Amino acid sequence: MAMLVNMSLYSRLQQKELSEADLRRFCFPRPHSQPGRAQLFNIDQSFNTVIPGRRSRNCRRCKTVYSIDNLGRVLTKDTCAHHWGKLSRTAYPYYYCCNLPLGSRPCSTAPQHVSEEIDPNNLTGFINTSLNSSVTSEAIYALDCEMVFTTAGMDVAAISIVDSNCQLVYETLVHPDDPIVDYNTEHSGLSRNMFQGVSTLLKDVHAKLLTLVGSRTILVGHGLDHDLMRLKVIHDHVVDTSVLFPHPRGFPTRNSLNFLKERFGGGLRSSSYGLKCRADAEAVMHIVNNMR
């Protein structure tokens, strides 16, 4: 049964959608001449980093250049010492993970390096939901994902989708196609024991998305370019709160979702259970529902 859509909100969000030029500027995956592939524009001004070579990677955490074999397994055997938290934007920057100042010795270690780099010449396995003819009615969904590190880089491991009333529509853990090497727990909230018995693959998520998202669906998110890139989804109708509420320093610097929650989240009641991405999807939908 089709869900009721808040047409007033739908009309307002239509005015906030990113144009094709914006989708390219902010490095959203865009259609390729070959079906199943995507292309990116403005990569050097985005948060994406390109692989330095076929058998080398830059560690996402400690910035070490390391070697991999033909299966993506790390050949450089040393400890990854790093700060897992971001730097504050204060006059005297400190790391959020440990409250130590810039330049302090790393507070965390991991047994191996990890990468989130992409190969822009090998963006395959994408679906284009804007060409989906099986979903024809208007809809609004907020979407958020959590990521883990695999031998292939960074992959989706959880997804939550809520409707315009912040009601959960779809949520699942996702077992990446490649072996997981780090659960990114500090940021994702995910751990090894959560994946016992998980059999959902990205192709299953794609199949579900094609029952929900079509050419008249508006997707809302924060830094949605990152989610859609890792989800391997091309979509035309996007509202992104990181663009709606730009950072004073301008692109590519972005306000964090936590900052927007504090500024615009009055009355927000996020789920006290479920995946972290559910709370973030609810927060984004709450923000666009209440923006002036």
PDB file of C-alpha atoms in Angstrom:
ATOM      1  CA  MET A   1       0.000   0.000   0.000  1.00  0.00           C
ATOM      2  CA  ALA A   2       1.370   3.415  -0.965  1.00  0.00           C
ATOM      3  CA  MET A   3       2.400   5.676   1.902  1.00  0.00           C
ATOM      4  CA  LEU A   4       0.725   9.045   2.389  1.00  0.00           C
ATOM      5  CA  VAL A   5       3.069  11.884   1.482  1.00  0.00           C
ATOM      6  CA  ASN A   6       3.195  15.292   3.094  1.00  0.00           C
ATOM      7  CA  MET A   7       2.718  17.244  -0.147  1.00  0.00           C
ATOM      8  CA  SER A   8       3.420  20.574   1.523  1.00  0.00           C
ATOM      9  CA  LEU A   9       6.817  19.322   2.621  1.00  0.00           C
ATOM     10  CA  TYR A  10       7.350  17.683  -0.760  1.00  0.00           C
ATOM     11  CA  SER A  11       6.755  21.012  -2.528  1.00  0.00           C
ATOM     12  CA  ARG A  12       9.092  22.850  -0.170  1.00  0.00           C
ATOM     13  CA  LEU A  13      11.826  20.257  -0.619  1.00  0.00           C
ATOM     14  CA  GLN A  14      11.504  20.416  -4.382  1.00  0.00           C
ATOM     15  CA  GLN A  15      12.713  24.003  -4.081  1.00  0.00           C
ATOM     16  CA  LYS A  16      15.747  22.804  -2.092  1.00  0.00           C
ATOM     17  CA  GLU A  17      16.839  19.992  -4.407  1.00  0.00           C
ATOM     18  CA  LEU A  18      20.370  20.050  -5.743  1.00  0.00           C
ATOM     19  CA  SER A  19      20.576  20.914  -9.427  1.00  0.00           C
ATOM     20  CA  GLU A  20      22.518  18.718 -11.830  1.00  0.00           C
ATOM     21  CA  ALA A  21      25.355  21.241 -11.638  1.00  0.00           C
ATOM     22  CA  ASP A  22      25.287  20.978  -7.828  1.00  0.00           C
ATOM     23  CA  LEU A  23      25.216  17.178  -7.918  1.00  0.00           C
ATOM     24  CA  ARG A  24      28.379  17.300 -10.001  1.00  0.00           C
ATOM     25  CA  ARG A  25      29.983  20.038  -7.918  1.00  0.00           C
ATOM     26  CA  PHE A  26      29.430  18.120  -4.681  1.00  0.00           C
ATOM     27  CA  CYS A  27      30.684  14.888  -6.251  1.00  0.00           C
ATOM     28  CA  PHE A  28      27.515  12.793  -6.219  1.00  0.00           C
ATOM     29  CA  PRO A  29      27.705   9.661  -8.395  1.00  0.00           C
ATOM     30  CA  ARG A  30      26.277  10.520 -11.793  1.00  0.00           C
ATOM     31  CA  PRO A  31      25.189   8.367 -14.741  1.00  0.00           C
ATOM     32  CA  HIS A  32      27.822   6.885 -17.023  1.00  0.00           C
ATOM     33  CA  SER A  33      27.402   6.068 -20.693  1.00  0.00           C
ATOM     34  CA  GLN A  34      27.735   2.394 -19.739  1.00  0.00           C
ATOM     35  CA  PRO A  35      24.869   0.860 -17.695  1.00  0.00           C
ATOM     36  CA  GLY A  36      25.837  -0.131 -14.157  1.00  0.00           C
ATOM     37  CA  ARG A  37      28.681   2.348 -13.994  1.00  0.00           C
ATOM     38  CA  ALA A  38      28.926   5.806 -12.439  1.00  0.00           C
ATOM     39  CA  GLN A  39      31.174   8.786 -12.886  1.00  0.00           C
ATOM     40  CA  LEU A  40      32.309  11.518 -10.498  1.00  0.00           C
ATOM     41  CA  PHE A  41      33.024  15.161 -11.117  1.00  0.00           C
ATOM     42  CA  ASN A  42      35.060  17.656  -9.082  1.00  0.00           C
ATOM     43  CA  ILE A  43      36.832  14.877  -7.191  1.00  0.00           C
ATOM     44  CA  ASP A  44      39.764  17.058  -6.156  1.00  0.00           C
ATOM     45  CA  GLN A  45      37.385  19.428  -4.329  1.00  0.00           C
ATOM     46  CA  SER A  46      35.431  16.657  -2.594  1.00  0.00           C
ATOM     47  CA  PHE A  47      35.926  14.400   0.400  1.00  0.00           C
ATOM     48  CA  ASN A  48      36.858  11.520  -1.893  1.00  0.00           C
ATOM     49  CA  THR A  49      40.487  10.506  -2.166  1.00  0.00           C
ATOM     50  CA  VAL A  50      41.796   8.568  -5.149  1.00  0.00           C
ATOM     51  CA  ILE A  51      43.920   5.442  -4.826  1.00  0.00           C
ATOM     52  CA  PRO A  52      47.609   6.345  -5.289  1.00  0.00           C
ATOM     53  CA  GLY A  53      48.373   3.156  -7.221  1.00  0.00           C
ATOM     54  CA  ARG A  54      47.207  -0.359  -8.056  1.00  0.00           C
ATOM     55  CA  ARG A  55      49.025  -1.906  -5.094  1.00  0.00           C
ATOM     56  CA  SER A  56      49.320   1.000  -2.657  1.00  0.00           C
ATOM     57  CA  ARG A  57      46.941   2.843  -0.364  1.00  0.00           C
ATOM     58  CA  ASN A  58      46.968   5.745   2.105  1.00  0.00           C
ATOM     59  CA  CYS A  59      45.779   4.837   5.592  1.00  0.00           C
ATOM     60  CA  ARG A  60      42.576   6.684   6.466  1.00  0.00           C
ATOM     61  CA  ARG A  61      43.636   7.000  10.102  1.00  0.00           C
ATOM     62  CA  CYS A  62      47.393   7.512  10.365  1.00  0.00           C
ATOM     63  CA  LYS A  63      48.112   8.592   6.743  1.00  0.00           C
ATOM     64  CA  THR A  64      50.796   5.911   6.273  1.00  0.00           C
ATOM     65  CA  VAL A  65      51.295   4.741   2.675  1.00  0.00           C
ATOM     66  CA  TYR A  66      51.034   0.948   2.710  1.00  0.00           C
ATOM     67  CA  SER A  67      51.138  -1.930   0.253  1.00  0.00           C
ATOM     68  CA  ILE A  68      48.407  -4.450  -0.569  1.00  0.00           C
ATOM     69  CA  ASP A  69      48.310  -7.730  -2.476  1.00  0.00           C
ATOM     70  CA  ASN A  70      46.016  -8.468  -5.417  1.00  0.00           C
ATOM     71  CA  LEU A  71      43.157  -9.304  -3.008  1.00  0.00           C
ATOM     72  CA  GLY A  72      43.463  -6.025  -1.124  1.00  0.00           C
ATOM     73  CA  ARG A  73      45.110  -7.564   1.938  1.00  0.00           C
ATOM     74  CA  VAL A  74      47.650  -5.432   3.774  1.00  0.00           C
ATOM     75  CA  LEU A  75      51.283  -6.342   3.130  1.00  0.00           C
ATOM     76  CA  THR A  76      52.748  -3.576   5.302  1.00  0.00           C
ATOM     77  CA  LYS A  77      52.750  -5.209   8.725  1.00  0.00           C
ATOM     78  CA  ASP A  78      52.936  -2.481  11.344  1.00  0.00           C
ATOM     79  CA  THR A  79      50.654  -0.958  13.943  1.00  0.00           C
ATOM     80  CA  CYS A  80      48.324   1.863  12.958  1.00  0.00           C
ATOM     81  CA  ALA A  81      48.720   4.539  15.655  1.00  0.00           C
ATOM     82  CA  HIS A  82      46.149   7.298  15.340  1.00  0.00           C
ATOM     83  CA  HIS A  83      43.578   9.633  16.855  1.00  0.00           C
ATOM     84  CA  TRP A  84      40.150   8.332  15.883  1.00  0.00           C
ATOM     85  CA  GLY A  85      38.381  11.585  16.773  1.00  0.00           C
ATOM     86  CA  LYS A  86      38.340  14.740  14.682  1.00  0.00           C
ATOM     87  CA  LEU A  87      40.088  17.958  15.639  1.00  0.00           C
ATOM     88  CA  SER A  88      38.020  20.677  17.256  1.00  0.00           C
ATOM     89  CA  ARG A  89      37.547  23.955  15.403  1.00  0.00           C
ATOM     90  CA  THR A  90      38.589  26.028  18.408  1.00  0.00           C
ATOM     91  CA  ALA A  91      41.437  28.535  18.704  1.00  0.00           C
ATOM     92  CA  TYR A  92      43.518  25.793  20.321  1.00  0.00           C
ATOM     93  CA  PRO A  93      42.507  22.592  18.489  1.00  0.00           C
ATOM     94  CA  TYR A  94      42.199  19.345  20.397  1.00  0.00           C
ATOM     95  CA  TYR A  95      41.173  15.817  19.467  1.00  0.00           C
ATOM     96  CA  TYR A  96      37.611  14.887  20.414  1.00  0.00           C
ATOM     97  CA  CYS A  97      38.653  11.290  21.121  1.00  0.00           C
ATOM     98  CA  CYS A  98      41.028  12.099  23.968  1.00  0.00           C
ATOM     99  CA  ASN A  99      40.839  15.887  24.501  1.00  0.00           C
ATOM    100  CA  LEU A 100      44.577  16.152  23.839  1.00  0.00           C
ATOM    101  CA  PRO A 101      45.942  19.092  21.823  1.00  0.00           C
ATOM    102  CA  LEU A 102      47.028  19.059  18.200  1.00  0.00           C
ATOM    103  CA  GLY A 103      50.402  17.342  17.862  1.00  0.00           C
ATOM    104  CA  SER A 104      49.842  14.954  20.777  1.00  0.00           C
ATOM    105  CA  ARG A 105      50.933  11.334  20.481  1.00  0.00           C
ATOM    106  CA  PRO A 106      48.199   9.073  19.085  1.00  0.00           C
ATOM    107  CA  CYS A 107      45.771   7.790  21.693  1.00  0.00           C
ATOM    108  CA  SER A 108      44.647   4.666  19.802  1.00  0.00           C
ATOM    109  CA  THR A 109      46.198   1.764  17.921  1.00  0.00           C
ATOM    110  CA  ALA A 110      44.884  -0.823  15.485  1.00  0.00           C
ATOM    111  CA  PRO A 111      46.556  -3.982  14.150  1.00  0.00           C
ATOM    112  CA  GLN A 112      46.447  -2.838  10.523  1.00  0.00           C
ATOM    113  CA  HIS A 113      45.956   0.108   8.214  1.00  0.00           C
ATOM    114  CA  VAL A 114      42.669   0.848   6.449  1.00  0.00           C
ATOM    115  CA  SER A 115      41.681   2.852   3.384  1.00  0.00           C
ATOM    116  CA  GLU A 116      38.596   4.659   2.102  1.00  0.00           C
ATOM    117  CA  GLU A 117      40.119   5.635  -1.258  1.00  0.00           C
ATOM    118  CA  ILE A 118      38.295   5.082  -4.518  1.00  0.00           C
ATOM    119  CA  ASP A 119      39.221   4.207  -8.068  1.00  0.00           C
ATOM    120  CA  PRO A 120      37.197   6.695 -10.159  1.00  0.00           C
ATOM    121  CA  ASN A 121      37.836   4.623 -13.284  1.00  0.00           C
ATOM    122  CA  ASN A 122      36.217   1.538 -11.783  1.00  0.00           C
ATOM    123  CA  LEU A 123      32.866   2.669 -10.377  1.00  0.00           C
ATOM    124  CA  THR A 124      30.787  -0.391 -11.209  1.00  0.00           C
ATOM    125  CA  GLY A 125      27.730  -2.156  -9.792  1.00  0.00           C
ATOM    126  CA  PHE A 126      25.590   1.012  -9.548  1.00  0.00           C
ATOM    127  CA  ILE A 127      21.816   1.254  -9.856  1.00  0.00           C
ATOM    128  CA  ASN A 128      20.042   4.376 -11.128  1.00  0.00           C
ATOM    129  CA  THR A 129      16.863   4.788  -9.087  1.00  0.00           C
ATOM    130  CA  SER A 130      15.760   7.763 -11.185  1.00  0.00           C
ATOM    131  CA  LEU A 131      15.197   5.314 -14.046  1.00  0.00           C
ATOM    132  CA  ASN A 132      13.098   3.020 -11.857  1.00  0.00           C
ATOM    133  CA  SER A 133       9.664   2.792 -13.519  1.00  0.00           C
ATOM    134  CA  SER A 134       8.148   0.525 -10.848  1.00  0.00           C
ATOM    135  CA  VAL A 135       7.835   3.387  -8.327  1.00  0.00           C
ATOM    136  CA  THR A 136       5.908   6.318  -9.799  1.00  0.00           C
ATOM    137  CA  SER A 137       4.351   8.202  -6.868  1.00  0.00           C
ATOM    138  CA  GLU A 138       5.837  11.065  -4.853  1.00  0.00           C
ATOM    139  CA  ALA A 139       7.784  10.102  -1.748  1.00  0.00           C
ATOM    140  CA  ILE A 140      10.222  11.588   0.745  1.00  0.00           C
ATOM    141  CA  TYR A 141      12.774   9.491   2.618  1.00  0.00           C
ATOM    142  CA  ALA A 142      15.754  10.316   4.808  1.00  0.00           C
ATOM    143  CA  LEU A 143      18.626   7.901   4.445  1.00  0.00           C
ATOM    144  CA  ASP A 144      21.791   7.265   6.412  1.00  0.00           C
ATOM    145  CA  CYS A 145      24.415   4.519   6.370  1.00  0.00           C
ATOM    146  CA  GLU A 146      27.198   3.222   8.566  1.00  0.00           C
ATOM    147  CA  MET A 147      30.471   2.069   7.063  1.00  0.00           C
ATOM    148  CA  VAL A 148      33.148  -0.506   7.809  1.00  0.00           C
ATOM    149  CA  PHE A 149      36.578  -1.052   6.273  1.00  0.00           C
ATOM    150  CA  THR A 150      37.095  -4.057   4.001  1.00  0.00           C
ATOM    151  CA  THR A 151      39.900  -5.319   1.801  1.00  0.00           C
ATOM    152  CA  ALA A 152      38.276  -3.267  -0.979  1.00  0.00           C
ATOM    153  CA  GLY A 153      38.175  -0.050   1.067  1.00  0.00           C
ATOM    154  CA  MET A 154      35.140   1.445   2.815  1.00  0.00           C
ATOM    155  CA  ASP A 155      31.784  -0.315   2.366  1.00  0.00           C
ATOM    156  CA  VAL A 156      28.209   0.023   3.614  1.00  0.00           C
ATOM    157  CA  ALA A 157      27.443  -2.221   6.573  1.00  0.00           C
ATOM    158  CA  ALA A 158      24.159  -0.721   7.801  1.00  0.00           C
ATOM    159  CA  ILE A 159      21.380   1.393   6.337  1.00  0.00           C
ATOM    160  CA  SER A 160      18.309   3.088   7.813  1.00  0.00           C
ATOM    161  CA  ILE A 161      15.524   4.831   5.902  1.00  0.00           C
ATOM    162  CA  VAL A 162      12.705   6.829   7.536  1.00  0.00           C
ATOM    163  CA  ASP A 163       9.686   8.577   6.025  1.00  0.00           C
ATOM    164  CA  SER A 164       8.659  12.214   6.447  1.00  0.00           C
ATOM    165  CA  ASN A 165       7.115  11.368   9.835  1.00  0.00           C
ATOM    166  CA  CYS A 166      10.416   9.854  11.007  1.00  0.00           C
ATOM    167  CA  GLN A 167       8.854   6.393  10.944  1.00  0.00           C
ATOM    168  CA  LEU A 168      11.234   3.592  10.079  1.00  0.00           C
ATOM    169  CA  VAL A 169      10.691   2.237   6.561  1.00  0.00           C
ATOM    170  CA  TYR A 170      13.737   0.024   6.068  1.00  0.00           C
ATOM    171  CA  GLU A 171      16.712  -0.931   8.174  1.00  0.00           C
ATOM    172  CA  THR A 172      19.255  -3.694   7.871  1.00  0.00           C
ATOM    173  CA  LEU A 173      22.811  -4.701   8.510  1.00  0.00           C
ATOM    174  CA  VAL A 174      24.663  -5.412   5.288  1.00  0.00           C
ATOM    175  CA  HIS A 175      27.412  -7.971   4.856  1.00  0.00           C
ATOM    176  CA  PRO A 176      29.963  -6.441   2.468  1.00  0.00           C
ATOM    177  CA  ASP A 177      31.000  -8.421  -0.588  1.00  0.00           C
ATOM    178  CA  ASP A 178      34.646  -8.251   0.544  1.00  0.00           C
ATOM    179  CA  PRO A 179      36.112  -9.381   3.897  1.00  0.00           C
ATOM    180  CA  ILE A 180      35.754  -6.902   6.762  1.00  0.00           C
ATOM    181  CA  VAL A 181      39.091  -5.858   8.273  1.00  0.00           C
ATOM    182  CA  ASP A 182      37.870  -3.205  10.728  1.00  0.00           C
ATOM    183  CA  TYR A 183      34.347  -2.497  12.020  1.00  0.00           C
ATOM    184  CA  ASN A 184      35.033   1.246  12.469  1.00  0.00           C
ATOM    185  CA  THR A 185      33.266   0.869  15.810  1.00  0.00           C
ATOM    186  CA  GLU A 186      34.088   4.314  17.220  1.00  0.00           C
ATOM    187  CA  HIS A 187      32.191   5.945  14.360  1.00  0.00           C
ATOM    188  CA  SER A 188      29.758   3.260  13.181  1.00  0.00           C
ATOM    189  CA  GLY A 189      28.681   1.712  16.466  1.00  0.00           C
ATOM    190  CA  LEU A 190      29.049  -1.672  14.751  1.00  0.00           C
ATOM    191  CA  SER A 191      30.955  -4.688  16.038  1.00  0.00           C
ATOM    192  CA  ARG A 192      31.825  -8.201  14.947  1.00  0.00           C
ATOM    193  CA  ASN A 193      29.195  -9.951  17.073  1.00  0.00           C
ATOM    194  CA  MET A 194      26.398  -7.915  15.445  1.00  0.00           C
ATOM    195  CA  PHE A 195      27.112  -9.630  12.120  1.00  0.00           C
ATOM    196  CA  GLN A 196      26.630 -13.202  13.278  1.00  0.00           C
ATOM    197  CA  GLY A 197      24.142 -14.712  10.847  1.00  0.00           C
ATOM    198  CA  VAL A 198      23.814 -11.550   8.701  1.00  0.00           C
ATOM    199  CA  SER A 199      23.329 -12.619   5.082  1.00  0.00           C
ATOM    200  CA  THR A 200      21.966  -9.420   3.481  1.00  0.00           C
ATOM    201  CA  LEU A 201      24.227  -8.239   0.653  1.00  0.00           C
ATOM    202  CA  LEU A 202      24.339  -4.956  -1.223  1.00  0.00           C
ATOM    203  CA  LYS A 203      22.406  -6.538  -4.098  1.00  0.00           C
ATOM    204  CA  ASP A 204      19.579  -7.261  -1.644  1.00  0.00           C
ATOM    205  CA  VAL A 205      19.602  -3.631  -0.496  1.00  0.00           C
ATOM    206  CA  HIS A 206      19.438  -2.551  -4.141  1.00  0.00           C
ATOM    207  CA  ALA A 207      16.416  -4.790  -4.693  1.00  0.00           C
ATOM    208  CA  LYS A 208      14.645  -3.229  -1.693  1.00  0.00           C
ATOM    209  CA  LEU A 209      15.513   0.321  -2.752  1.00  0.00           C
ATOM    210  CA  LEU A 210      13.940  -0.305  -6.150  1.00  0.00           C
ATOM    211  CA  THR A 211      10.631  -1.005  -4.381  1.00  0.00           C
ATOM    212  CA  LEU A 212      10.810   2.351  -2.544  1.00  0.00           C
ATOM    213  CA  VAL A 213      12.716   4.884  -4.603  1.00  0.00           C
ATOM    214  CA  GLY A 214      11.790   6.105  -8.066  1.00  0.00           C
ATOM    215  CA  SER A 215      11.975   9.141 -10.304  1.00  0.00           C
ATOM    216  CA  ARG A 216       9.629  11.191  -8.071  1.00  0.00           C
ATOM    217  CA  THR A 217      11.287  10.300  -4.770  1.00  0.00           C
ATOM    218  CA  ILE A 218      13.195  12.954  -2.832  1.00  0.00           C
ATOM    219  CA  LEU A 219      16.081  11.557  -0.781  1.00  0.00           C
ATOM    220  CA  VAL A 220      17.224  13.588   2.204  1.00  0.00           C
ATOM    221  CA  GLY A 221      20.536  13.166   3.990  1.00  0.00           C
ATOM    222  CA  HIS A 222      23.612  14.808   5.432  1.00  0.00           C
ATOM    223  CA  GLY A 223      26.663  14.386   3.216  1.00  0.00           C
ATOM    224  CA  LEU A 224      24.462  12.148   1.091  1.00  0.00           C
ATOM    225  CA  ASP A 225      27.103  12.034  -1.637  1.00  0.00           C
ATOM    226  CA  HIS A 226      29.132   9.736   0.624  1.00  0.00           C
ATOM    227  CA  ASP A 227      26.199   7.435   1.391  1.00  0.00           C
ATOM    228  CA  LEU A 228      25.090   7.140  -2.237  1.00  0.00           C
ATOM    229  CA  MET A 229      28.660   6.565  -3.377  1.00  0.00           C
ATOM    230  CA  ARG A 230      29.152   3.641  -0.988  1.00  0.00           C
ATOM    231  CA  LEU A 231      25.616   2.362  -1.611  1.00  0.00           C
ATOM    232  CA  LYS A 232      26.366   2.437  -5.343  1.00  0.00           C
ATOM    233  CA  VAL A 233      23.185   4.398  -6.064  1.00  0.00           C
ATOM    234  CA  ILE A 234      22.619   7.169  -8.611  1.00  0.00           C
ATOM    235  CA  HIS A 235      19.656   9.411  -7.794  1.00  0.00           C
ATOM    236  CA  ASP A 236      18.578  12.791  -9.196  1.00  0.00           C
ATOM    237  CA  HIS A 237      16.335  14.290  -6.500  1.00  0.00           C
ATOM    238  CA  VAL A 238      18.471  15.044  -3.464  1.00  0.00           C
ATOM    239  CA  VAL A 239      18.207  17.429  -0.515  1.00  0.00           C
ATOM    240  CA  ASP A 240      21.403  17.574   1.527  1.00  0.00           C
ATOM    241  CA  THR A 241      21.495  19.375   4.874  1.00  0.00           C
ATOM    242  CA  SER A 242      25.273  19.821   4.620  1.00  0.00           C
ATOM    243  CA  VAL A 243      24.564  22.005   1.555  1.00  0.00           C
ATOM    244  CA  LEU A 244      21.391  23.640   2.901  1.00  0.00           C
ATOM    245  CA  PHE A 245      23.310  24.881   5.948  1.00  0.00           C
ATOM    246  CA  PRO A 246      26.830  25.581   4.640  1.00  0.00           C
ATOM    247  CA  HIS A 247      29.876  26.110   6.825  1.00  0.00           C
ATOM    248  CA  PRO A 248      31.092  29.741   7.072  1.00  0.00           C
ATOM    249  CA  ARG A 249      34.414  28.704   5.510  1.00  0.00           C
ATOM    250  CA  GLY A 250      32.586  27.348   2.477  1.00  0.00           C
ATOM    251  CA  PHE A 251      32.853  24.120   0.543  1.00  0.00           C
ATOM    252  CA  PRO A 252      34.488  21.634   0.981  1.00  0.00           C
ATOM    253  CA  THR A 253      34.306  22.332   4.745  1.00  0.00           C
ATOM    254  CA  ARG A 254      30.976  21.142   6.129  1.00  0.00           C
ATOM    255  CA  ASN A 255      29.011  21.589   9.305  1.00  0.00           C
ATOM    256  CA  SER A 256      28.688  18.316  11.161  1.00  0.00           C
ATOM    257  CA  LEU A 257      25.293  16.749  11.686  1.00  0.00           C
ATOM    258  CA  ASN A 258      25.850  17.035  15.449  1.00  0.00           C
ATOM    259  CA  PHE A 259      26.248  20.790  15.032  1.00  0.00           C
ATOM    260  CA  LEU A 260      22.984  20.986  13.075  1.00  0.00           C
ATOM    261  CA  LYS A 261      21.240  18.855  15.694  1.00  0.00           C
ATOM    262  CA  GLU A 262      22.259  21.357  18.362  1.00  0.00           C
ATOM    263  CA  ARG A 263      21.220  24.332  16.247  1.00  0.00           C
ATOM    264  CA  PHE A 264      17.983  23.052  14.709  1.00  0.00           C
ATOM    265  CA  GLY A 265      17.090  19.980  16.722  1.00  0.00           C
ATOM    266  CA  GLY A 266      14.656  21.473  19.215  1.00  0.00           C
ATOM    267  CA  GLY A 267      12.004  18.873  19.974  1.00  0.00           C
ATOM    268  CA  LEU A 268      14.019  16.107  18.336  1.00  0.00           C
ATOM    269  CA  ARG A 269      13.392  12.735  19.921  1.00  0.00           C
ATOM    270  CA  SER A 270      15.763  10.268  18.336  1.00  0.00           C
ATOM    271  CA  SER A 271      15.414   6.529  18.761  1.00  0.00           C
ATOM    272  CA  SER A 272      17.036   5.218  21.902  1.00  0.00           C
ATOM    273  CA  TYR A 273      17.476   1.858  20.226  1.00  0.00           C
ATOM    274  CA  GLY A 274      18.441   0.478  16.863  1.00  0.00           C
ATOM    275  CA  LEU A 275      21.351   1.452  14.681  1.00  0.00           C
ATOM    276  CA  LYS A 276      23.199   4.760  14.880  1.00  0.00           C
ATOM    277  CA  CYS A 277      22.204   5.506  11.298  1.00  0.00           C
ATOM    278  CA  ARG A 278      18.526   5.414  12.297  1.00  0.00           C
ATOM    279  CA  ALA A 279      18.994   8.261  14.753  1.00  0.00           C
ATOM    280  CA  ASP A 280      20.891  10.249  12.122  1.00  0.00           C
ATOM    281  CA  ALA A 281      18.195   9.678   9.476  1.00  0.00           C
ATOM    282  CA  GLU A 282      15.542  10.788  11.965  1.00  0.00           C
ATOM    283  CA  ALA A 283      17.576  13.892  12.836  1.00  0.00           C
ATOM    284  CA  VAL A 284      17.931  14.916   9.191  1.00  0.00           C
ATOM    285  CA  MET A 285      14.213  14.470   8.537  1.00  0.00           C
ATOM    286  CA  HIS A 286      13.385  16.444  11.668  1.00  0.00           C
ATOM    287  CA  ILE A 287      15.626  19.296  10.505  1.00  0.00           C
ATOM    288  CA  VAL A 288      14.021  19.593   7.059  1.00  0.00           C
ATOM    289  CA  ASN A 289      10.547  19.294   8.541  1.00  0.00           C
ATOM    290  CA  ASN A 290      11.205  22.260  10.791  1.00  0.00           C
ATOM    291  CA  MET A 291      13.341  24.527   8.623  1.00  0.00           C
ATOM    292  CA  ARG A 292      11.952  27.927   7.726  1.00  0.00           C
TER     293      ARG A 292
END
